[in-house]
């Protein structure tokens, strides 16, 4: 609860920063504020489970994932600062909207009532509809915004209908009471209808096939850093929220829901990976890679218990810290090359070895190869799924991973093989704060890849 | 068929029928009027379900506020009505049928044609219970709704303000 209040207050501060003359120092203020929020949140809520007003459940799961979400916001603020120094966008309002979106994410990992779930999804999404269209001179940005808004509204409508059906079956919005109902009555059409609709609306939010059509267009059209936020933050928030819902509302996951999720997972892995092979635009490659990653993560959802939670934590953190730097490099390349095509990456290894190294490591992590953090994310996920009997799904996932290595390495090879001899371009160098952030991210990718026990031991306490 | 069921079917047909009219008419005024009818039907369904507070809110917010705004918007942007003129098949019979239906509803209520099995009015008003819930258990939800509206306001303001800046720069160029 404190984290939500603090983040909202910081958002309002960002909003009025230009009026009260804090425009110059708003970024350091927000970062210090968010770091303090993370500290206070861990200090006061860890191992101290509490229910606020029956609407919010603050347990260790909430503390862990709210820390991940707030950290992603801090990293995003640091990495994106360059685009605001160039006065490309109005920073006060942008920061406010990003922080408000963060509040929605925090609600999503802590809801104890379906009304809170709905508010969380809305507060998470509406700022992003606006931000996707924030590049107003670019018609693709406007297209992305409208597409995201319309399809997002449909998904919200489906979610509301699902909540209404669940209410009709159980007579309550409270997750604990729904779980009690679920333990007693196992065959109610209304109940399963509601569950199915909720599952589908979540599948839209995490861009699972066949609800993925918005993702490539929105990712391409939106400004690069907004895409980075969408692909890192929203995916983490949506998956953590979905897992939280299943965990709180069902003592054991109902079979129809399990089958639906496994089916969605297989389709998402195959379609995401195969479609990514044919893309020539880096943004679209990352969009389809995001879809494929959602497919792997879907495999985790039916697996409850501490192993499932710790595996989810490892995978989501590995995904987040690999995705953000990749988008930063993409932004830098598009600033100079003018486009995000694969050709723009040619010779990056000679022009900017640091940026090339960053991109290489994040691609390796996304592909799930050792020594990067992504390897253990996939390793735990596949082991756990096999132990739970999803042998065929894991087989599909492994095939998908093999395909993914092709398109992740296509970028790396482009960067390091170039016929033209170019000298270093100083305008591509990152600023000091970004440089430090990138180093921190790279080191954490390597550390989590070499010592994954750090996260697993935290995950066991959730 | 109980009285409640009769009214439920009547208002359901009104709601869905009006919604279909909105979809298929080319005349904006007809569409707005049909929307009015559809929203009124929903309000009636709320009352039938015992949610009288929600029914009143539906009438105040949607019909009193949103619809009047829409109506004014349509009237201000309305171009020559002849452009949208469309012929209604069996015009006379339609205009006789609709009032007849309303008379039928009144008759059913006035004459004891149908047995009153479950009268919603026998329950006490829900206003007090709803008010208590809203100010206790559901208070955080209302705060978050307020927060959401703040987000929407910022978004709207932000979109508008950028447009003004663009206009200014264009003015300077000229």
Coordinates of C-alpha atoms in Angstrom, one line a residue:
Chain A
X1 CA 0.0 0.0 0.0
X2 CA 2.8 2.4 0.9
X3 CA 4.6 1.7 -2.5
X4 CA 1.3 2.5 -4.3
X5 CA 0.8 5.7 -2.4
X6 CA 4.4 6.9 -2.8
X7 CA 4.5 6.1 -6.5
X8 CA 1.3 7.9 -7.1
X9 CA 2.6 10.9 -5.2
X10 CA 5.8 10.8 -7.3
X11 CA 3.7 10.7 -10.4
X12 CA 1.8 13.8 -9.3
X13 CA 5.1 15.5 -8.5
X14 CA 6.3 14.8 -12.0
X15 CA 3.1 16.2 -13.4
X16 CA 3.4 19.5 -11.6
X17 CA 7.3 19.7 -11.9
X18 CA 7.2 22.3 -14.6
X19 CA 4.9 24.6 -12.7
X20 CA 6.9 24.5 -9.5
X21 CA 10.2 24.9 -11.3
X22 CA 11.7 21.4 -10.7
X23 CA 12.0 20.6 -14.4
X24 CA 15.8 20.4 -14.3
X25 CA 16.1 18.0 -11.3
X26 CA 12.9 16.0 -11.8
X27 CA 14.7 12.9 -13.1
X28 CA 17.1 12.5 -10.1
X29 CA 14.2 13.3 -7.7
X30 CA 12.1 10.5 -9.2
X31 CA 14.9 8.0 -9.2
X32 CA 15.8 8.7 -5.6
X33 CA 12.1 8.7 -4.7
X34 CA 11.5 5.3 -6.4
X35 CA 14.6 3.8 -4.8
X36 CA 13.4 5.0 -1.4
X37 CA 10.0 3.5 -2.2
X38 CA 11.6 0.1 -3.0
X39 CA 13.5 0.3 0.3
X40 CA 10.5 1.2 2.4
X41 CA 8.4 -1.4 0.6
X42 CA 10.8 -4.2 1.4
X43 CA 11.4 -3.0 4.9
X44 CA 7.8 -2.7 6.0
X45 CA 6.0 -5.4 4.0
X46 CA 8.5 -8.3 3.7
X47 CA 7.3 -11.3 5.9
X48 CA 4.4 -9.2 7.1
X49 CA 1.4 -10.3 5.2
X50 CA -1.5 -7.9 5.4
X51 CA -4.8 -7.4 3.7
X52 CA -5.9 -3.8 3.1
X53 CA -9.7 -3.1 3.1
X54 CA -10.2 -6.6 1.7
X55 CA -9.0 -5.2 -1.6
X56 CA -5.3 -5.6 -1.6
X57 CA -3.1 -8.5 -0.4
X58 CA 0.4 -7.5 0.5
X59 CA 2.4 -10.7 0.9
X60 CA 6.0 -11.7 0.0
X61 CA 4.9 -12.3 -3.6
X62 CA 3.7 -8.8 -3.8
X63 CA 6.9 -7.4 -2.3
X64 CA 9.1 -9.4 -4.7
X65 CA 7.2 -8.5 -7.8
X66 CA 6.6 -4.9 -6.8
X67 CA 10.4 -4.6 -6.3
X68 CA 10.9 -6.0 -9.8
X69 CA 8.4 -3.6 -11.3
X70 CA 9.7 -0.5 -9.5
X71 CA 13.3 -1.5 -10.5
X72 CA 12.2 -1.8 -14.2
X73 CA 10.7 1.7 -13.9
X74 CA 14.0 3.1 -12.4
X75 CA 16.1 1.5 -15.1
X76 CA 13.7 2.7 -17.8
X77 CA 13.9 6.3 -16.4
X78 CA 17.7 6.1 -16.5
X79 CA 18.0 4.6 -20.0
X80 CA 15.4 6.9 -21.6
X81 CA 16.8 10.1 -20.1
X82 CA 18.7 10.8 -23.4
X83 CA 15.6 11.0 -25.5
X84 CA 14.3 13.7 -23.1
X85 CA 17.6 15.6 -22.9
X86 CA 17.2 16.0 -26.7
X87 CA 13.8 17.6 -25.9
X88 CA 12.1 15.1 -28.2
X89 CA 9.1 14.7 -25.8
X90 CA 7.5 16.6 -23.0
X91 CA 9.2 14.9 -20.1
X92 CA 7.1 16.0 -17.1
X93 CA 3.9 14.5 -18.5
X94 CA 5.7 11.4 -19.9
X95 CA 7.2 10.7 -16.5
X96 CA 3.9 11.2 -14.8
X97 CA 2.1 8.8 -17.1
X98 CA 4.9 6.2 -16.8
X99 CA 4.7 6.4 -13.0
X100 CA 0.9 6.1 -13.1
X101 CA 1.2 3.0 -15.3
X102 CA 3.6 1.6 -12.6
X103 CA 0.9 2.1 -10.0
X104 CA -1.4 0.0 -12.2
X105 CA 1.3 -2.7 -12.3
X106 CA 1.6 -2.7 -8.5
X107 CA -2.2 -3.1 -8.2
X108 CA -2.0 -6.1 -10.6
X109 CA 0.5 -8.0 -8.4
X110 CA -1.5 -7.4 -5.2
X111 CA -5.2 -7.5 -5.9
X112 CA -7.4 -9.5 -3.6
X113 CA -10.7 -8.5 -5.3
X114 CA -11.8 -8.6 -8.9
X115 CA -12.7 -4.9 -8.7
X116 CA -9.1 -4.1 -7.9
X117 CA -7.9 -6.3 -10.7
X118 CA -10.0 -4.3 -13.2
X119 CA -8.8 -1.0 -11.8
X120 CA -5.2 -2.3 -12.0
X121 CA -5.5 -3.3 -15.6
X122 CA -7.1 0.0 -16.5
X123 CA -4.5 2.2 -14.7
X124 CA -1.8 0.1 -16.3
X125 CA -3.2 0.4 -19.8
X126 CA -4.6 3.9 -20.3
X127 CA -1.3 5.8 -19.8
X128 CA 0.2 3.4 -22.4
X129 CA -2.5 4.1 -24.9
X130 CA -1.6 7.8 -24.6
X131 CA 2.2 7.2 -24.6
X132 CA 2.0 4.9 -27.7
X133 CA 0.7 7.9 -29.6
X134 CA 3.0 10.4 -28.1
X135 CA 5.1 10.9 -31.3
X136 CA 2.4 13.0 -32.8
X137 CA 4.2 13.8 -36.1
X138 CA 4.5 10.2 -36.9
X139 CA 1.4 8.6 -38.4
X140 CA 2.5 5.1 -37.4
X141 CA 2.6 6.3 -33.8
X142 CA -1.0 7.5 -34.0
X143 CA -2.0 4.2 -35.7
X144 CA -0.3 2.3 -32.9
X145 CA -2.1 4.3 -30.3
X146 CA -5.6 3.8 -31.8
X147 CA -5.0 0.1 -32.5
X148 CA -3.8 -0.5 -29.0
X149 CA -6.7 1.5 -27.5
X150 CA -9.4 -0.2 -29.5
X151 CA -8.1 -3.8 -29.1
X152 CA -7.3 -3.0 -25.4
X153 CA -10.8 -1.8 -24.9
X154 CA -12.2 -5.0 -26.3
X155 CA -9.9 -7.1 -24.0
X156 CA -11.1 -5.0 -21.1
X157 CA -14.7 -5.6 -22.1
X158 CA -14.1 -9.3 -22.2
X159 CA -12.4 -9.2 -18.8
X160 CA -15.4 -7.3 -17.4
X161 CA -17.8 -9.9 -18.8
X162 CA -15.7 -12.6 -17.3
X163 CA -15.7 -10.9 -13.9
X164 CA -19.5 -10.5 -14.2
X165 CA -20.0 -14.2 -14.9
X166 CA -17.7 -15.1 -12.0
X167 CA -19.8 -12.9 -9.8
X168 CA -22.9 -14.5 -11.1
X169 CA -21.6 -17.9 -10.2
X170 CA -20.1 -17.1 -6.9
X171 CA -21.9 -14.0 -5.7
X172 CA -18.6 -12.3 -4.7
X173 CA -15.6 -10.4 -6.0
X174 CA -13.4 -11.5 -3.2
X175 CA -10.6 -13.9 -4.4
X176 CA -10.6 -15.8 -1.1
X177 CA -14.4 -16.5 -1.2
X178 CA -14.1 -17.5 -4.9
X179 CA -11.4 -20.0 -3.9
X180 CA -13.8 -21.4 -1.2
X181 CA -16.6 -21.7 -3.8
X182 CA -14.2 -23.4 -6.2
X183 CA -13.2 -26.0 -3.6
X184 CA -16.9 -27.0 -3.2
X185 CA -18.5 -26.8 -6.6
X186 CA -16.5 -28.0 -9.5
X187 CA -19.1 -28.1 -12.3
X188 CA -20.7 -24.8 -13.0
X189 CA -21.0 -23.6 -16.6
X190 CA -21.2 -19.9 -15.6
X191 CA -18.1 -20.2 -13.5
X192 CA -16.1 -21.8 -16.3
X193 CA -17.4 -19.3 -18.8
X194 CA -16.1 -16.5 -16.6
X195 CA -12.8 -18.2 -16.0
X196 CA -12.4 -18.7 -19.8
X197 CA -13.1 -15.1 -20.6
X198 CA -10.7 -13.8 -17.9
X199 CA -8.0 -16.2 -19.3
X200 CA -8.6 -14.8 -22.8
X201 CA -8.4 -11.2 -21.7
X202 CA -5.1 -11.9 -19.9
X203 CA -3.9 -13.7 -23.0
X204 CA -4.5 -10.5 -24.9
X205 CA -2.5 -8.4 -22.4
X206 CA 0.5 -10.7 -22.6
X207 CA 0.1 -10.9 -26.4
X208 CA -0.4 -14.7 -26.6
X209 CA -1.4 -16.2 -30.0
X210 CA -4.1 -15.8 -31.3
X211 CA -4.5 -12.5 -29.5
X212 CA -1.1 -11.2 -30.6
X213 CA -2.0 -9.2 -33.8
X214 CA -1.8 -5.8 -32.1
X215 CA 1.7 -6.4 -30.7
X216 CA 4.0 -6.0 -33.8
X217 CA 2.2 -3.0 -35.1
X218 CA 2.0 -1.2 -31.8
X219 CA 5.6 -2.0 -31.0
X220 CA 6.7 -0.7 -34.3
X221 CA 4.6 2.4 -34.3
X222 CA 5.2 3.6 -30.7
X223 CA 8.3 5.6 -29.8
X224 CA 11.1 3.2 -29.0
X225 CA 11.3 3.8 -25.3
X226 CA 7.6 3.4 -24.9
X227 CA 7.9 0.1 -26.7
X228 CA 10.7 -0.9 -24.3
X229 CA 8.4 -0.1 -21.3
X230 CA 5.5 -2.0 -22.8
X231 CA 7.6 -5.1 -23.6
X232 CA 9.4 -5.2 -20.3
X233 CA 7.1 -3.7 -17.7
X234 CA 3.7 -4.7 -19.0
X235 CA 4.7 -8.2 -19.7
X236 CA 6.1 -8.7 -16.2
X237 CA 3.1 -7.0 -14.6
X238 CA 0.6 -9.0 -16.6
X239 CA 2.3 -12.4 -16.0
X240 CA 2.7 -11.7 -12.3
X241 CA -0.9 -10.6 -12.1
X242 CA -2.2 -13.6 -14.0
X243 CA -0.2 -16.0 -11.8
X244 CA -1.4 -14.2 -8.7
X245 CA -5.0 -14.6 -9.9
X246 CA -4.7 -18.3 -10.5
X247 CA -2.9 -18.8 -7.2
X248 CA -5.4 -16.9 -5.1
X249 CA -8.6 -17.9 -6.8
X250 CA -8.0 -21.7 -7.3
X251 CA -6.8 -24.2 -4.8
X252 CA -6.0 -26.3 -7.8
X253 CA -6.2 -25.1 -11.3
X254 CA -9.3 -26.3 -13.1
X255 CA -8.6 -28.7 -16.0
X256 CA -10.3 -26.7 -18.8
X257 CA -8.2 -23.7 -17.8
X258 CA -5.0 -25.7 -17.7
X259 CA -5.7 -27.1 -21.2
X260 CA -6.5 -23.7 -22.6
X261 CA -3.3 -22.2 -21.2
X262 CA -1.1 -25.1 -22.5
X263 CA -2.7 -24.9 -25.9
X264 CA -2.2 -21.1 -26.0
X265 CA 1.4 -21.6 -25.0
X266 CA 2.2 -24.1 -27.8
X267 CA 0.6 -21.9 -30.4
X268 CA 2.3 -18.8 -29.1
X269 CA 5.8 -20.4 -29.1
X270 CA 5.5 -21.7 -32.6
X271 CA 3.9 -18.6 -34.2
X272 CA 6.0 -16.1 -32.4
X273 CA 9.3 -17.8 -33.3
X274 CA 8.5 -18.7 -36.9
X275 CA 7.1 -15.2 -37.6
X276 CA 10.2 -13.6 -36.1
X277 CA 12.5 -15.4 -38.6
X278 CA 10.9 -13.5 -41.5
X279 CA 11.2 -10.0 -40.0
X280 CA 13.7 -7.5 -41.3
X281 CA 12.9 -4.7 -38.8
X282 CA 14.6 -5.0 -35.5
X283 CA 11.6 -3.6 -33.6
X284 CA 9.3 -6.3 -35.2
X285 CA 11.9 -9.0 -34.3
X286 CA 11.8 -7.9 -30.7
X287 CA 8.0 -7.8 -30.8
X288 CA 7.7 -11.4 -32.1
X289 CA 10.5 -12.4 -29.7
X290 CA 8.3 -10.9 -26.9
X291 CA 5.4 -13.0 -28.1
X292 CA 7.5 -16.2 -28.1
X293 CA 8.7 -15.4 -24.6
X294 CA 5.1 -15.0 -23.5
X295 CA 4.6 -18.5 -24.8
X296 CA 7.3 -20.0 -22.6
X297 CA 6.0 -18.1 -19.6
X298 CA 2.5 -19.4 -20.2
X299 CA 3.8 -22.9 -19.5
X300 CA 4.6 -21.8 -15.9
X301 CA 1.1 -20.5 -15.1
X302 CA -0.6 -23.9 -14.3
X303 CA 2.3 -24.8 -11.9
X304 CA 1.6 -23.6 -8.4
X305 CA 3.7 -23.7 -5.3
X306 CA 7.0 -22.2 -4.4
X307 CA 8.9 -23.8 -7.3
X308 CA 6.6 -22.2 -9.8
X309 CA 6.8 -18.8 -8.1
X310 CA 10.6 -18.8 -7.9
X311 CA 10.9 -20.0 -11.5
X312 CA 8.5 -17.2 -12.6
X313 CA 10.6 -14.7 -10.7
X314 CA 13.9 -15.9 -12.3
X315 CA 12.4 -15.9 -15.8
X316 CA 10.7 -12.5 -15.6
X317 CA 13.8 -10.8 -14.1
X318 CA 16.0 -12.3 -16.8
X319 CA 13.6 -11.2 -19.5
X320 CA 13.3 -7.7 -18.1
X321 CA 17.0 -7.0 -17.7
X322 CA 17.8 -8.4 -21.2
X323 CA 15.0 -6.5 -23.0
X324 CA 15.6 -3.0 -21.7
X325 CA 19.3 -2.6 -22.9
X326 CA 18.3 -4.2 -26.3
X327 CA 15.8 -1.4 -26.8
X328 CA 18.3 1.2 -25.7
X329 CA 20.7 0.1 -28.4
X330 CA 17.8 0.0 -30.9
X331 CA 17.1 3.6 -30.0
X332 CA 20.7 4.7 -30.5
X333 CA 20.9 2.9 -33.8
X334 CA 17.7 4.4 -35.1
X335 CA 18.8 7.9 -34.0
X336 CA 21.8 7.7 -36.3
X337 CA 20.7 5.3 -39.1
X338 CA 17.2 6.8 -39.2
X339 CA 15.6 3.4 -39.2
X340 CA 15.4 0.2 -37.2
X341 CA 16.0 -2.0 -40.1
X342 CA 18.6 -4.8 -39.7
X343 CA 20.9 -3.0 -42.2
X344 CA 21.3 -0.2 -39.7
X345 CA 23.1 -2.6 -37.4
X346 CA 25.8 -3.5 -39.9
X347 CA 29.3 -2.6 -38.6
X348 CA 28.1 -1.6 -35.2
X349 CA 30.7 -3.8 -33.7
X350 CA 33.4 -1.6 -35.1
X351 CA 31.6 1.8 -34.8
X352 CA 30.4 1.3 -31.2
X353 CA 31.9 -1.8 -29.6
X354 CA 30.1 -1.1 -26.3
X355 CA 26.7 -0.9 -27.8
X356 CA 27.4 -4.0 -29.8
X357 CA 28.5 -5.9 -26.7
X358 CA 25.4 -4.8 -24.8
X359 CA 23.1 -6.0 -27.7
X360 CA 25.1 -9.2 -28.0
X361 CA 24.7 -10.1 -24.4
X362 CA 21.0 -9.3 -24.2
X363 CA 20.3 -11.3 -27.4
X364 CA 22.2 -14.3 -25.8
X365 CA 20.2 -13.9 -22.7
X366 CA 16.9 -13.7 -24.6
X367 CA 17.9 -16.8 -26.6
X368 CA 18.5 -18.6 -23.4
X369 CA 22.2 -19.5 -23.8
X370 CA 24.7 -19.8 -20.9
X371 CA 26.5 -17.6 -19.3
X372 CA 23.5 -15.2 -19.4
X373 CA 20.6 -15.0 -17.0
X374 CA 18.1 -16.2 -19.6
X375 CA 19.7 -19.6 -19.6
X376 CA 18.6 -20.4 -16.1
X377 CA 15.2 -18.8 -16.7
X378 CA 14.6 -21.4 -19.4
X379 CA 16.4 -24.2 -17.6
X380 CA 14.2 -23.9 -14.5
X381 CA 11.1 -23.4 -16.6
X382 CA 11.6 -26.5 -18.8
X383 CA 12.7 -28.7 -15.8
X384 CA 9.6 -27.7 -13.8
X385 CA 7.3 -28.3 -16.8
X386 CA 8.7 -31.7 -17.5
X387 CA 8.3 -32.6 -13.8
X388 CA 4.7 -31.5 -14.1
X389 CA 4.0 -33.7 -17.1
X390 CA 4.0 -31.2 -19.9
X391 CA 6.5 -33.2 -21.9
X392 CA 5.0 -32.3 -25.3
X393 CA 4.8 -28.7 -24.5
X394 CA 8.4 -28.6 -23.5
X395 CA 9.3 -30.3 -26.7
X396 CA 7.6 -27.6 -28.7
X397 CA 9.3 -25.0 -26.5
X398 CA 12.7 -26.5 -27.2
X399 CA 12.0 -26.5 -30.9
X400 CA 10.9 -22.8 -30.6
X401 CA 14.1 -22.0 -28.7
X402 CA 16.2 -23.5 -31.5
X403 CA 14.4 -21.5 -34.1
X404 CA 14.9 -18.3 -32.0
X405 CA 18.6 -18.7 -31.9
X406 CA 18.6 -18.1 -35.7
X407 CA 17.0 -14.7 -35.5
X408 CA 18.8 -13.6 -32.4
X409 CA 22.1 -14.5 -33.9
X410 CA 21.2 -12.9 -37.2
X411 CA 21.5 -9.5 -35.5
X412 CA 24.8 -10.4 -33.8
X413 CA 26.3 -11.6 -37.0
X414 CA 25.2 -8.4 -38.8
X415 CA 26.9 -6.3 -36.2
X416 CA 30.3 -8.0 -36.4
X417 CA 30.6 -8.7 -40.1
X418 CA 30.8 -5.7 -42.2
X419 CA 32.7 -4.9 -45.3
X420 CA 32.8 -1.2 -44.9
X421 CA 35.5 0.2 -42.7
X422 CA 34.0 2.9 -40.5
X423 CA 35.6 4.8 -37.7
X424 CA 34.0 5.4 -34.3
X425 CA 31.1 7.7 -34.3
X426 CA 31.2 9.8 -31.1
X427 CA 27.5 10.9 -31.4
X428 CA 26.5 7.3 -30.7
X429 CA 28.3 7.2 -27.3
X430 CA 26.0 6.9 -24.4
X431 CA 25.9 9.5 -21.7
X432 CA 27.5 8.8 -18.3
X433 CA 24.3 7.8 -16.4
X434 CA 23.2 5.5 -19.2
X435 CA 26.7 4.1 -19.4
X436 CA 26.6 3.2 -15.7
X437 CA 23.1 1.7 -16.0
X438 CA 24.2 -0.4 -19.0
X439 CA 27.2 -1.7 -17.0
X440 CA 25.0 -2.5 -14.1
X441 CA 22.5 -4.4 -16.3
X442 CA 25.3 -6.3 -18.1
X443 CA 26.9 -7.3 -14.8
X444 CA 23.5 -8.4 -13.4
X445 CA 22.8 -10.5 -16.5
X446 CA 26.1 -12.2 -16.0
X447 CA 25.9 -12.6 -12.2
X448 CA 22.3 -14.0 -12.4
X449 CA 23.5 -16.3 -15.2
X450 CA 26.4 -17.6 -13.1
X451 CA 24.8 -17.6 -9.7
X452 CA 21.1 -18.1 -10.2
X453 CA 20.7 -19.4 -6.6
X454 CA 20.5 -15.8 -5.4
X455 CA 17.0 -15.4 -7.0
X456 CA 15.9 -19.0 -6.4
X457 CA 16.5 -18.7 -2.7
X458 CA 14.4 -15.5 -2.7
X459 CA 11.8 -17.2 -4.7
X460 CA 11.4 -20.0 -2.2
X461 CA 10.3 -17.5 0.4
X462 CA 7.4 -16.2 -1.6
Chain B
X1 CA -45.3 -16.4 -17.3
X2 CA -44.9 -14.3 -14.3
X3 CA -45.1 -10.5 -14.3
X4 CA -41.4 -10.1 -13.7
X5 CA -40.5 -12.4 -16.6
X6 CA -42.9 -10.4 -18.9
X7 CA -41.2 -7.1 -18.0
X8 CA -37.8 -8.7 -18.3
X9 CA -38.5 -9.9 -21.8
X10 CA -40.1 -6.5 -22.7
X11 CA -37.2 -4.4 -21.6
X12 CA -34.6 -6.9 -23.0
X13 CA -36.3 -6.6 -26.4
X14 CA -36.3 -2.8 -26.1
X15 CA -32.6 -2.7 -25.2
X16 CA -31.4 -5.1 -27.9
X17 CA -33.8 -3.9 -30.5
X18 CA -32.7 -0.3 -30.0
X19 CA -29.1 -1.3 -30.2
X20 CA -29.7 -3.0 -33.5
X21 CA -31.4 0.2 -34.8
X22 CA -28.2 2.1 -33.8
X23 CA -26.2 -0.3 -35.9
X24 CA -28.3 -0.2 -39.0
X25 CA -29.6 3.3 -39.2
X26 CA -27.8 5.9 -41.3
X27 CA -29.5 8.9 -39.6
X28 CA -27.5 10.2 -36.7
X29 CA -30.6 11.6 -34.9
X30 CA -32.3 8.2 -35.1
X31 CA -29.2 6.6 -33.7
X32 CA -29.1 8.9 -30.7
X33 CA -32.8 8.4 -30.0
X34 CA -32.4 4.7 -30.2
X35 CA -29.4 4.9 -27.8
X36 CA -31.7 6.8 -25.4
X37 CA -34.2 4.0 -25.6
X38 CA -31.5 1.3 -25.2
X39 CA -30.1 3.0 -22.1
X40 CA -33.5 3.4 -20.6
X41 CA -34.1 -0.3 -21.2
X42 CA -30.9 -1.1 -19.3
X43 CA -31.9 1.1 -16.4
X44 CA -35.2 -0.7 -16.2
X45 CA -33.4 -4.1 -16.2
X46 CA -31.3 -2.8 -13.3
X47 CA -34.4 -1.9 -11.4
X48 CA -35.9 -5.4 -12.1
X49 CA -32.8 -7.0 -10.8
X50 CA -33.3 -5.1 -7.5
X51 CA -30.4 -2.7 -8.1
X52 CA -32.5 0.4 -7.9
X53 CA -29.5 2.7 -7.1
X54 CA -27.7 1.5 -10.2
X55 CA -30.8 2.1 -12.2
X56 CA -31.1 5.7 -11.0
X57 CA -27.3 6.3 -11.6
X58 CA -27.8 4.9 -15.1
X59 CA -30.5 7.4 -15.8
X60 CA -28.6 10.4 -14.2
X61 CA -25.2 9.7 -15.7
X62 CA -25.9 8.2 -19.1
X63 CA -29.2 9.6 -20.0
X64 CA -29.0 12.9 -18.1
X65 CA -25.3 13.6 -18.8
X66 CA -23.7 11.6 -21.6
X67 CA -26.6 11.4 -23.9
X68 CA -27.5 15.1 -23.6
X69 CA -23.9 15.9 -24.5
X70 CA -24.0 13.5 -27.5
X71 CA -27.3 15.0 -28.6
X72 CA -25.9 18.5 -28.5
X73 CA -22.8 17.4 -30.3
X74 CA -24.9 15.8 -33.0
X75 CA -27.1 18.8 -33.3
X76 CA -24.1 21.2 -33.7
X77 CA -22.5 19.1 -36.4
X78 CA -25.7 18.1 -38.1
X79 CA -25.7 18.8 -41.8
X80 CA -28.6 18.9 -44.1
X81 CA -31.1 16.3 -42.8
X82 CA -32.0 15.3 -46.3
X83 CA -28.6 13.6 -46.7
X84 CA -29.5 11.1 -44.1
X85 CA -33.1 10.7 -45.0
X86 CA -34.1 7.1 -45.2
X87 CA -37.4 5.5 -45.9
X88 CA -38.8 3.3 -43.1
X89 CA -40.7 0.3 -44.6
X90 CA -44.3 0.0 -43.4
X91 CA -43.9 3.4 -41.7
X92 CA -47.5 3.6 -40.5
X93 CA -47.6 0.2 -39.0
X94 CA -44.3 0.8 -37.2
X95 CA -45.6 4.0 -35.7
X96 CA -48.8 2.4 -34.6
X97 CA -47.1 -0.8 -33.2
X98 CA -44.7 1.0 -30.9
X99 CA -47.3 3.0 -29.0
X100 CA -49.5 0.0 -28.9
X101 CA -46.7 -2.0 -27.2
X102 CA -46.4 0.7 -24.5
X103 CA -50.2 0.6 -23.9
X104 CA -50.0 -3.1 -23.6
X105 CA -47.4 -2.8 -20.8
X106 CA -49.6 -0.2 -19.0
X107 CA -52.5 -2.6 -19.3
X108 CA -50.6 -5.5 -17.9
X109 CA -49.7 -3.4 -14.9
X110 CA -53.1 -1.9 -14.4
X111 CA -55.2 -5.1 -14.8
X112 CA -54.3 -8.1 -12.8
X113 CA -53.6 -10.2 -15.9
X114 CA -50.4 -11.7 -14.6
X115 CA -49.8 -13.0 -11.2
X116 CA -47.2 -11.0 -9.2
X117 CA -44.9 -13.7 -7.9
X118 CA -41.8 -11.9 -7.1
X119 CA -42.4 -8.2 -6.6
X120 CA -39.1 -6.3 -6.5
X121 CA -40.7 -3.5 -4.6
X122 CA -41.4 -5.6 -1.6
X123 CA -37.7 -5.5 -0.8
X124 CA -36.4 -2.5 1.1
X125 CA -34.5 0.2 -0.7
X126 CA -30.9 -0.6 -1.4
X127 CA -29.7 3.0 -1.1
X128 CA -28.5 2.7 2.6
X129 CA -26.8 -0.6 2.1
X130 CA -25.1 0.6 -1.1
X131 CA -24.0 3.8 0.5
X132 CA -22.5 2.0 3.5
X133 CA -20.6 -0.4 1.3
X134 CA -19.3 2.4 -0.9
X135 CA -17.9 4.3 2.0
X136 CA -16.4 1.3 3.8
X137 CA -15.4 -1.7 1.8
X138 CA -15.3 -0.2 -1.6
X139 CA -13.6 3.1 -0.6
X140 CA -10.2 2.2 -2.1
X141 CA -11.8 1.3 -5.4
X142 CA -13.3 4.8 -5.6
X143 CA -9.9 6.3 -4.8
X144 CA -8.4 4.3 -7.6
X145 CA -11.2 5.3 -10.0
X146 CA -10.4 8.9 -9.1
X147 CA -6.8 8.2 -9.8
X148 CA -7.7 6.7 -13.2
X149 CA -9.7 9.8 -14.1
X150 CA -6.7 11.9 -13.2
X151 CA -4.7 9.8 -15.7
X152 CA -7.3 10.3 -18.4
X153 CA -7.4 14.0 -17.7
X154 CA -3.6 14.3 -18.0
X155 CA -3.7 12.3 -21.3
X156 CA -6.4 14.5 -22.7
X157 CA -4.7 17.7 -21.6
X158 CA -1.4 16.5 -23.0
X159 CA -2.8 15.6 -26.4
X160 CA -4.5 19.0 -26.5
X161 CA -1.5 21.0 -25.4
X162 CA 0.8 19.6 -28.0
X163 CA -1.7 20.5 -30.7
X164 CA -1.7 24.2 -29.5
X165 CA 2.1 24.3 -29.7
X166 CA 2.1 23.0 -33.2
X167 CA -0.4 25.6 -34.2
X168 CA 1.8 28.3 -32.7
X169 CA 4.8 27.2 -34.6
X170 CA 2.8 27.1 -37.8
X171 CA 1.6 30.7 -37.1
X172 CA 5.2 31.9 -36.7
X173 CA 6.3 30.3 -40.0
X174 CA 3.5 32.2 -41.8

